[in-house]
mmCIF file of C-alpha atoms in Angstrom:
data_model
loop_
_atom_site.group_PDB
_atom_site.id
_atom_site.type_symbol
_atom_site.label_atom_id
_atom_site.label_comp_id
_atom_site.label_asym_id
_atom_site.label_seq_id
_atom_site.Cartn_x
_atom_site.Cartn_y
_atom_site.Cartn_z
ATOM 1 C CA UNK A 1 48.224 -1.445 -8.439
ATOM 2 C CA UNK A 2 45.547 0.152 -6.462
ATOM 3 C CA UNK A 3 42.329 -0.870 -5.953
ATOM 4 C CA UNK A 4 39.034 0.466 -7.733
ATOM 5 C CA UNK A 5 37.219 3.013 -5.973
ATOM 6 C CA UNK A 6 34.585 1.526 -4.482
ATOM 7 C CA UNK A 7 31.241 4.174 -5.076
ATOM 8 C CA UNK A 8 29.259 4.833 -1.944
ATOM 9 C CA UNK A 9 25.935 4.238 -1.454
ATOM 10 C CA UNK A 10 22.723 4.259 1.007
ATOM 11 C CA UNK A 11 20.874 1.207 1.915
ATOM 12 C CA UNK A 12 16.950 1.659 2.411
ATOM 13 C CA UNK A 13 15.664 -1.296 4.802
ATOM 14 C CA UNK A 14 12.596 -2.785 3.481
ATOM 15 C CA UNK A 15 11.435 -2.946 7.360
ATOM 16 C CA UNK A 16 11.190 1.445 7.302
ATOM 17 C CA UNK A 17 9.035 1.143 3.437
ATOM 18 C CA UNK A 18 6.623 -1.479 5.197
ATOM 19 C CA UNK A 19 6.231 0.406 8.131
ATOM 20 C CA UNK A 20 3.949 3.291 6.594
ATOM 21 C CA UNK A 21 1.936 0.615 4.737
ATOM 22 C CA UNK A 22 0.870 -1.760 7.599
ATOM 23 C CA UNK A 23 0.104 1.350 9.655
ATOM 24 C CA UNK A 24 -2.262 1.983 6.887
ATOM 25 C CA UNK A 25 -3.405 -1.164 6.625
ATOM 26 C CA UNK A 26 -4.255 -1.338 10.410
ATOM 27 C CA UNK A 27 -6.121 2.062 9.947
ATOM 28 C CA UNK A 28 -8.252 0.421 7.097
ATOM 29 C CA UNK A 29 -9.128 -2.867 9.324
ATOM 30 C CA UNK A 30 -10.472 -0.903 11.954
ATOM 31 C CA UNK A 31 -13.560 0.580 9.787
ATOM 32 C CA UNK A 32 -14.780 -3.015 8.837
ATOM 33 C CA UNK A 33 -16.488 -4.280 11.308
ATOM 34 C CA UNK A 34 -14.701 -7.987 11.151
ATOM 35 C CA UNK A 35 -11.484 -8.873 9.635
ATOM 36 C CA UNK A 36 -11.084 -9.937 6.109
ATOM 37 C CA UNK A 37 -10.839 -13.917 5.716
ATOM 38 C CA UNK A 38 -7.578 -15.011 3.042
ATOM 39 C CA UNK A 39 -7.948 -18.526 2.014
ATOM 40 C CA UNK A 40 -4.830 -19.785 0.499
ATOM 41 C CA UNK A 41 -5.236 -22.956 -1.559
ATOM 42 C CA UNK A 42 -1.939 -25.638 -1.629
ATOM 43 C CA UNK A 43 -1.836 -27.837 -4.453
ATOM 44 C CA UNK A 44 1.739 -28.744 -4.421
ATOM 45 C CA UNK A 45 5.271 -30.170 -2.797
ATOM 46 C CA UNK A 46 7.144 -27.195 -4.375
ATOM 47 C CA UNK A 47 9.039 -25.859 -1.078
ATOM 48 C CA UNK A 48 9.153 -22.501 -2.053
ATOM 49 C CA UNK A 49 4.894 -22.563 -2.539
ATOM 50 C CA UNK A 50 4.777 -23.921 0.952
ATOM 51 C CA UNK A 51 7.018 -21.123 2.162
ATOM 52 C CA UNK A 52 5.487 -18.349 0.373
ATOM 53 C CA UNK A 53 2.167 -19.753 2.196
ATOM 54 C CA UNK A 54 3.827 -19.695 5.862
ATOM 55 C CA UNK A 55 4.739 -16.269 4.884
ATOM 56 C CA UNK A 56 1.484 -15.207 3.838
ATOM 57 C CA UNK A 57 0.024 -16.500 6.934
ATOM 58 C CA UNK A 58 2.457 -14.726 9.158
ATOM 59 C CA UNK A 59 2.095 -12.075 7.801
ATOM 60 C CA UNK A 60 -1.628 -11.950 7.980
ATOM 61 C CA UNK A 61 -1.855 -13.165 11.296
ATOM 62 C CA UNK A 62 1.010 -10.221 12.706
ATOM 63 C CA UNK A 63 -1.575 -7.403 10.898
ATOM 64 C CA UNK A 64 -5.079 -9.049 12.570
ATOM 65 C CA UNK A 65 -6.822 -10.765 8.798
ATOM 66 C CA UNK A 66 -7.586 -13.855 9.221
ATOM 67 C CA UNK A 67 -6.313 -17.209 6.788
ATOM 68 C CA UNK A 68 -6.898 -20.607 6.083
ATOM 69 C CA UNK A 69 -4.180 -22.842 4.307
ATOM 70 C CA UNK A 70 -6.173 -25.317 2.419
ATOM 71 C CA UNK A 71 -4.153 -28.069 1.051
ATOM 72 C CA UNK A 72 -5.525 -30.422 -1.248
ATOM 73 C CA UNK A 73 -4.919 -32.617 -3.998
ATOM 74 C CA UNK A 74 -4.451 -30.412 -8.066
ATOM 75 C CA UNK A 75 -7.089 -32.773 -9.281
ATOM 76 C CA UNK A 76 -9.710 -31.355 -6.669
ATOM 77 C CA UNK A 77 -8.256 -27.604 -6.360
ATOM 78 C CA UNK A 78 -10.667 -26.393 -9.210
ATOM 79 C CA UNK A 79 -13.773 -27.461 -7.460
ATOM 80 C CA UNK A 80 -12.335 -26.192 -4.423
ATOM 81 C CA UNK A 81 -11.751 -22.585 -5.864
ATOM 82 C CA UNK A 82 -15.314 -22.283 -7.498
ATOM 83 C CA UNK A 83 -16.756 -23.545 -3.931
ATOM 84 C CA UNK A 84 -14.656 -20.236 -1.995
ATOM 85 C CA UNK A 85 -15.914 -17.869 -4.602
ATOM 86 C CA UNK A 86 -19.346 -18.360 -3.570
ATOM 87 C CA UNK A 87 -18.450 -18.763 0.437
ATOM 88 C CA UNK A 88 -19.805 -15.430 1.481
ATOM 89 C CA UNK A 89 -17.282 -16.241 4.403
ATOM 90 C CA UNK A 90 -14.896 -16.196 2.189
ATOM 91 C CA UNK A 91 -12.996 -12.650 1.242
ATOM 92 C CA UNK A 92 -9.442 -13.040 -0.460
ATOM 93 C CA UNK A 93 -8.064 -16.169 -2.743
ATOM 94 C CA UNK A 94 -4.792 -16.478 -3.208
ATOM 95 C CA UNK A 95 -3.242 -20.589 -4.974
ATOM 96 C CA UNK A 96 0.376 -21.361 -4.432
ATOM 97 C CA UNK A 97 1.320 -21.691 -8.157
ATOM 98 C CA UNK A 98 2.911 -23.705 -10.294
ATOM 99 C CA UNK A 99 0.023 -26.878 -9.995
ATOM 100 C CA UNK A 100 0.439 -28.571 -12.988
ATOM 101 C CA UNK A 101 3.146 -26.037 -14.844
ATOM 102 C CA UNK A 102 1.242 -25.816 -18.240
ATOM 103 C CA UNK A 103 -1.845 -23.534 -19.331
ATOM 104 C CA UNK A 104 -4.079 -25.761 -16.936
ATOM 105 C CA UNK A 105 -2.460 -22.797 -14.462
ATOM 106 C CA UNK A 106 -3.857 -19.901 -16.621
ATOM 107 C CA UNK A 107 -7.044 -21.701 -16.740
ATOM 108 C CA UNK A 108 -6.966 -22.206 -12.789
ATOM 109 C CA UNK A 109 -6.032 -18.218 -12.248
ATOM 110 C CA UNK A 110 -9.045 -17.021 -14.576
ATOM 111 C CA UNK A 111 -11.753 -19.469 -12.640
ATOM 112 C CA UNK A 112 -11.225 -17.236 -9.518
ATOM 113 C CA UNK A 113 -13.822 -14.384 -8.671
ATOM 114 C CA UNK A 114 -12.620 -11.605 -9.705
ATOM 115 C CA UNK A 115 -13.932 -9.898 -6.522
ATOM 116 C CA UNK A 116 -11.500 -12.345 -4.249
ATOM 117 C CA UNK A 117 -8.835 -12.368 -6.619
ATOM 118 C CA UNK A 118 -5.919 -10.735 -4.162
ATOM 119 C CA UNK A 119 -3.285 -11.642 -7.211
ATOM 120 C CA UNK A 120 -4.497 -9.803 -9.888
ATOM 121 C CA UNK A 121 -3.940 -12.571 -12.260
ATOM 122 C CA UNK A 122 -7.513 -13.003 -13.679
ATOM 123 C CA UNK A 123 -7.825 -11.523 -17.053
ATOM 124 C CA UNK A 124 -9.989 -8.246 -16.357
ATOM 125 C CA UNK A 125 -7.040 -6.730 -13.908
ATOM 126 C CA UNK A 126 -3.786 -7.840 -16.377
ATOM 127 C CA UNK A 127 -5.989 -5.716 -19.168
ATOM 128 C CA UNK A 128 -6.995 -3.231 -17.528
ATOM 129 C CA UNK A 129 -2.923 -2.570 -15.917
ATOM 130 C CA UNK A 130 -1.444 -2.865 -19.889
ATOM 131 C CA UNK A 131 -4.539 -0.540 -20.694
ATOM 132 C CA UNK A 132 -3.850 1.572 -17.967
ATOM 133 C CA UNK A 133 -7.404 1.689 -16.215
ATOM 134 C CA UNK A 134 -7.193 2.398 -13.041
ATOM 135 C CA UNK A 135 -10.876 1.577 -11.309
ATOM 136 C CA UNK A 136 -13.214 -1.680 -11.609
ATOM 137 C CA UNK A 137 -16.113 1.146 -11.613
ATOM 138 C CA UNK A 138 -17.224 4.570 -13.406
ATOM 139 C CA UNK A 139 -17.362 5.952 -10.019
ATOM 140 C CA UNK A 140 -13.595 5.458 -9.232
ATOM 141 C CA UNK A 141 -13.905 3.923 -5.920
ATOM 142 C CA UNK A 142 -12.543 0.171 -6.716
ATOM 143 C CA UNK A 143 -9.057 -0.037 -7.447
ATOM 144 C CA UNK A 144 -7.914 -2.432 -10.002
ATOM 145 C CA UNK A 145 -5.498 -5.345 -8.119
ATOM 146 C CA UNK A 146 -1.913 -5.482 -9.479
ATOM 147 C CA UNK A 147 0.148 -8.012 -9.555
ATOM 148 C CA UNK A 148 2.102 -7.974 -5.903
ATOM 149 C CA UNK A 149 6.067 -8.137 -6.695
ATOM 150 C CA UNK A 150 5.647 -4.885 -9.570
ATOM 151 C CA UNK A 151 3.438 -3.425 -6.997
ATOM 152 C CA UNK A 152 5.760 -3.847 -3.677
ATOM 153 C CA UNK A 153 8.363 -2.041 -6.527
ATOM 154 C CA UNK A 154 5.965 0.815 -6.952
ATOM 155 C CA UNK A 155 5.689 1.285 -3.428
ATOM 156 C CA UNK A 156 9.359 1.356 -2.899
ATOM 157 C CA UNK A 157 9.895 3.980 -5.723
ATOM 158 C CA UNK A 158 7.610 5.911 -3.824
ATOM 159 C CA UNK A 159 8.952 5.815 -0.446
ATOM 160 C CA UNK A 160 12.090 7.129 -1.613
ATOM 161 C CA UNK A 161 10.428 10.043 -3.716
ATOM 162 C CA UNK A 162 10.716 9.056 -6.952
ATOM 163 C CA UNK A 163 6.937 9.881 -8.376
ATOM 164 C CA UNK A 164 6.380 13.370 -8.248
ATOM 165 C CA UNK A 165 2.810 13.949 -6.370
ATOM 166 C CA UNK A 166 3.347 17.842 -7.937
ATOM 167 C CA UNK A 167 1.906 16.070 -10.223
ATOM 168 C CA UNK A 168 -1.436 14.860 -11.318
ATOM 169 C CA UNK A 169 -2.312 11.096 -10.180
ATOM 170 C CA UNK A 170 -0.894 8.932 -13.154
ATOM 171 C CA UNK A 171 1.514 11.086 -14.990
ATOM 172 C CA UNK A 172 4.211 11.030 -12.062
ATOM 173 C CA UNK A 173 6.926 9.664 -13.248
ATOM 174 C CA UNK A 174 7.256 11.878 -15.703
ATOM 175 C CA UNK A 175 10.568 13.193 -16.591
ATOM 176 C CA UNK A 176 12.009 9.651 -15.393
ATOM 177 C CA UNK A 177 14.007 7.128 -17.583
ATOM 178 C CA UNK A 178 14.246 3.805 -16.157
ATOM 179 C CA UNK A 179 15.550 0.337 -17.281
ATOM 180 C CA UNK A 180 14.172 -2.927 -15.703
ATOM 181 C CA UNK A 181 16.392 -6.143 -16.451
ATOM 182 C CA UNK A 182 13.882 -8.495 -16.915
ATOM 183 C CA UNK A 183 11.047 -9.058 -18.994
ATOM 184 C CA UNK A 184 9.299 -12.030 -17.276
ATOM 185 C CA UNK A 185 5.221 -12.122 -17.823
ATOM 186 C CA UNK A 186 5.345 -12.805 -13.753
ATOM 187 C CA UNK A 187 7.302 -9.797 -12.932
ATOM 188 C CA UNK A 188 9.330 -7.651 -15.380
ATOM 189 C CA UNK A 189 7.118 -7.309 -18.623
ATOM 190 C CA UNK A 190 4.005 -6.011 -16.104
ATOM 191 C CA UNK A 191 6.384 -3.750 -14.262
ATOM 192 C CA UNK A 192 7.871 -1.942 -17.431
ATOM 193 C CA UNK A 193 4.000 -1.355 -18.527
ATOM 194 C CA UNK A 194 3.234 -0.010 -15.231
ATOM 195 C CA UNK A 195 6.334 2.291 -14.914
ATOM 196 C CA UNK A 196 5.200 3.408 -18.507
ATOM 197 C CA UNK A 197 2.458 4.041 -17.975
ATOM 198 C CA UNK A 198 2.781 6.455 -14.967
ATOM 199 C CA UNK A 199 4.484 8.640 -17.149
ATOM 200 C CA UNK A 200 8.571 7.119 -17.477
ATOM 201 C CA UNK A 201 10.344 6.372 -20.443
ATOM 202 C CA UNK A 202 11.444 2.633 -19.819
ATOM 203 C CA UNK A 203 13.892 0.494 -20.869
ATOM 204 C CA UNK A 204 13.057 -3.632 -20.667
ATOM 205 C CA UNK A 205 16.043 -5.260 -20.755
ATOM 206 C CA UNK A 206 16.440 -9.048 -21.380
ATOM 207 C CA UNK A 207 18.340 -12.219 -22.997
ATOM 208 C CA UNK A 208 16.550 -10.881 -26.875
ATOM 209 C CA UNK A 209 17.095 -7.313 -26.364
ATOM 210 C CA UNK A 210 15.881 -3.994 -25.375
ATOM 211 C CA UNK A 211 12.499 -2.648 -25.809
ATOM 212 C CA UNK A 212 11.132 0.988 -24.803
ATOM 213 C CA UNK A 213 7.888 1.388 -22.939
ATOM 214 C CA UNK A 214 6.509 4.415 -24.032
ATOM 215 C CA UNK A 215 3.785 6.965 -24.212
ATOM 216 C CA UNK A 216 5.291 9.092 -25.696
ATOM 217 C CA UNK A 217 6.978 12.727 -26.095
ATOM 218 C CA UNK A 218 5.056 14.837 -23.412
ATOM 219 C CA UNK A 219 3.236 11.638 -22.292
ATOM 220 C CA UNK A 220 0.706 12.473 -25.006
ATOM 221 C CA UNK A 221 -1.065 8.755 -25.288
ATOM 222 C CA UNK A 222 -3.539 7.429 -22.878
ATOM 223 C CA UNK A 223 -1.158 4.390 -22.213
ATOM 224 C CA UNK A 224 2.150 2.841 -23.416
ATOM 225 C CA UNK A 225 3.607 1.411 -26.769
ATOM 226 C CA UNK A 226 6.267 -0.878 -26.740
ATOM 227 C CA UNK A 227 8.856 -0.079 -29.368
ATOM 228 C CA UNK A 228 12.111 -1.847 -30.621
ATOM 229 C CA UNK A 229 15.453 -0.850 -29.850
ATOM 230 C CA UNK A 230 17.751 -3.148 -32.553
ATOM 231 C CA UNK A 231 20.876 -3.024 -31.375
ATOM 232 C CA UNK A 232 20.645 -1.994 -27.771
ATOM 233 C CA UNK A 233 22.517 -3.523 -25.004
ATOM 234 C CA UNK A 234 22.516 -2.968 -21.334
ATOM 235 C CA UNK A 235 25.274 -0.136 -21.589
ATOM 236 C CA UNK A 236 22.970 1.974 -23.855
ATOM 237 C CA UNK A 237 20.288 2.094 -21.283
ATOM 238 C CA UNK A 238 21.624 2.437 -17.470
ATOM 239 C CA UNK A 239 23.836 5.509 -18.416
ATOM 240 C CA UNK A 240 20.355 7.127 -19.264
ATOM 241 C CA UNK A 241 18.681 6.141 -16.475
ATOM 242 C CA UNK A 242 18.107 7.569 -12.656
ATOM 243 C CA UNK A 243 16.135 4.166 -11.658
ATOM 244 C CA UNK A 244 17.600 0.710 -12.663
ATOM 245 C CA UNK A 245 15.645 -2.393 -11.323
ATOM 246 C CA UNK A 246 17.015 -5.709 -11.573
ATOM 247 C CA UNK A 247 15.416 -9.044 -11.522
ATOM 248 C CA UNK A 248 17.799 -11.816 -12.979
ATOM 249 C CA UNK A 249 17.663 -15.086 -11.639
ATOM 250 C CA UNK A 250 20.847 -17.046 -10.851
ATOM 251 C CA UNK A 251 24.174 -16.488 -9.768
ATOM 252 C CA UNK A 252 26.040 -15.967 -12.533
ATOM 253 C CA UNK A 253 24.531 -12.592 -13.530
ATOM 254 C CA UNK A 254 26.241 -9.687 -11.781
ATOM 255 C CA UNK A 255 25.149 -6.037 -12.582
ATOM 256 C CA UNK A 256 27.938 -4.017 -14.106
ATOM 257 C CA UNK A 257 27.652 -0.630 -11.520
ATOM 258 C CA UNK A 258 30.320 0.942 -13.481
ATOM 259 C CA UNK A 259 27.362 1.912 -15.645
ATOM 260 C CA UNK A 260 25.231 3.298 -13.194
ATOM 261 C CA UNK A 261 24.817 7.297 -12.976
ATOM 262 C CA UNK A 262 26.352 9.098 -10.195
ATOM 263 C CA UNK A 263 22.534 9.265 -7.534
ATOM 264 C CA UNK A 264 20.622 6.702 -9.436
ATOM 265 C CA UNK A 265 18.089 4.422 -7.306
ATOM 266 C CA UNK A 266 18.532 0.762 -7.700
ATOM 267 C CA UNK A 267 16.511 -1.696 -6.561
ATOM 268 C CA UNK A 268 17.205 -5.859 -7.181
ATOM 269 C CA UNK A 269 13.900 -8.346 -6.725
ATOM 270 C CA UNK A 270 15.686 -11.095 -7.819
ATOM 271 C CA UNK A 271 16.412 -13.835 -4.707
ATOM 272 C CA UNK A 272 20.015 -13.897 -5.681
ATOM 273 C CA UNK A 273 22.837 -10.956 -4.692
ATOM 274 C CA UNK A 274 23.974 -9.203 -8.615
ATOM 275 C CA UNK A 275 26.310 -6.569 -7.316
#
């Protein structure tokens, strides 16, 4: 019996989608006249925290901002944080989460200025990205943060021209039907509303169903709804699609590509290999 036909694909590096970003990024730090200052706070043992803050201190020190890793001890983190937002030396606060793993976290993510909040986790940038407003100000000149992982997506989709910029700022991904498999309030739920709300009908996938982000035929509402699907599965939703994103954790899951249409972009965030 011969084997399946394998289907051929082409690999996009994430090296050649970061390239154009840090080169604007190094454009950007040369109008200020010093470099931004990222204090990261560490509140934990978790060994991923402490190598998401290496990371972020790499990576800040390769692209000329300066950071400080702060560790300290959970019970003294809140003080700490209230302290950096008024330290006018101060720019950028990011916290290696989970601290205490309960709403004490929430409470700890809405303390920080909003004005140094490089996460987008305090409350007035998660409403205004499910609301779908764009700018901290009337004059349109702040952006509103997003959340990093559904952003570094964005940026991807864009690389490999999947918004339309034919068309006007917000409405590009019109025309596009995408399903994201996972629904996470970290990473897939804020993704869907994004992808929505740029102008895509999509499909959130995960353990309790399917749901449609939506706004609507001819992208007639300011932002998305979020409607039901009863009785959807995964094979109702990638044959539809031209993007599929995946983001399931473990190794058990692997992404049926028998379902995927013939030129569709995929993209996987989750740390574990699904096809």
């Amino acid at each position: 019996m011969e084997a399946p036909e394998v289907a051929s694909c082409k690999v996009v590096l994430a090296g050649n989608v970061a390239k154009s970003l840090l080169m604007e990024v190094a454009e950007g730090l040369q109008k200020l006249e010093k470099a931004p200052r990222l204090v990261g706070f560490l509140a934990n043992t978790d060994p991923a925290a402490r190598m998401y803050a290496d990371w972020t201190k790499k990576t800040c020190t390769e692209n000329g901002f300066r950071f400080d890793l702060r560790e300290v001890d959970r019970e003294e983190l809140e003080e700490n944080i209230l302290v950096a937002n008024k330290d006018d030396e101060v720019d950028g606060i990011i916290v290696y989460y989970p601290i205490f793993g309960n709403r004490q976290d929430q409470y700890l993510q809405q303390i920080t200025d909003v004005s140094k909040d490089v996460e987008g986790l305090s409350h007035r940038y998660i409403f205004n990205m499910y609301q779908n407003i764009r700018f901290l100000d009337q004059e349109k000149l702040q952006k509103s943060i997003l959340p990093c992982t559904p952003l570094a997506i964005i940026k991807i989709l864009e690389y490999l021209r999947v918004y339309n910029t034919i068309l006007p700022y917000g409405n590009r991904l019109f025309g596009h039907s995408i399903t994201v498999v996972n629904r996470s309030e970290v990473v897939g739920r804020p993704l869907a509303a994004l992808l929505a709300n740029d102008g895509a009908c999509v499909y959130s996938v995960d353990v309790t169903g399917v749901q449609q982000f939506t706004r609507g035929e001819g992208i007639k509402n300011r932002r998305h709804d979020v409607i039901e699907k009863p009785g959807w599965e995964l094979e109702d939703c990638v044959p539809l699609s031209d993007v599929v994103i995946s983001g399931v954790p473990g190794e058990k899951f692997k992404f049926p590509i028998n379902m995927l249409r013939d030129g569709a972009v995929c993209v996987n965030f989750s740390t574990d290999k699904v096809i």
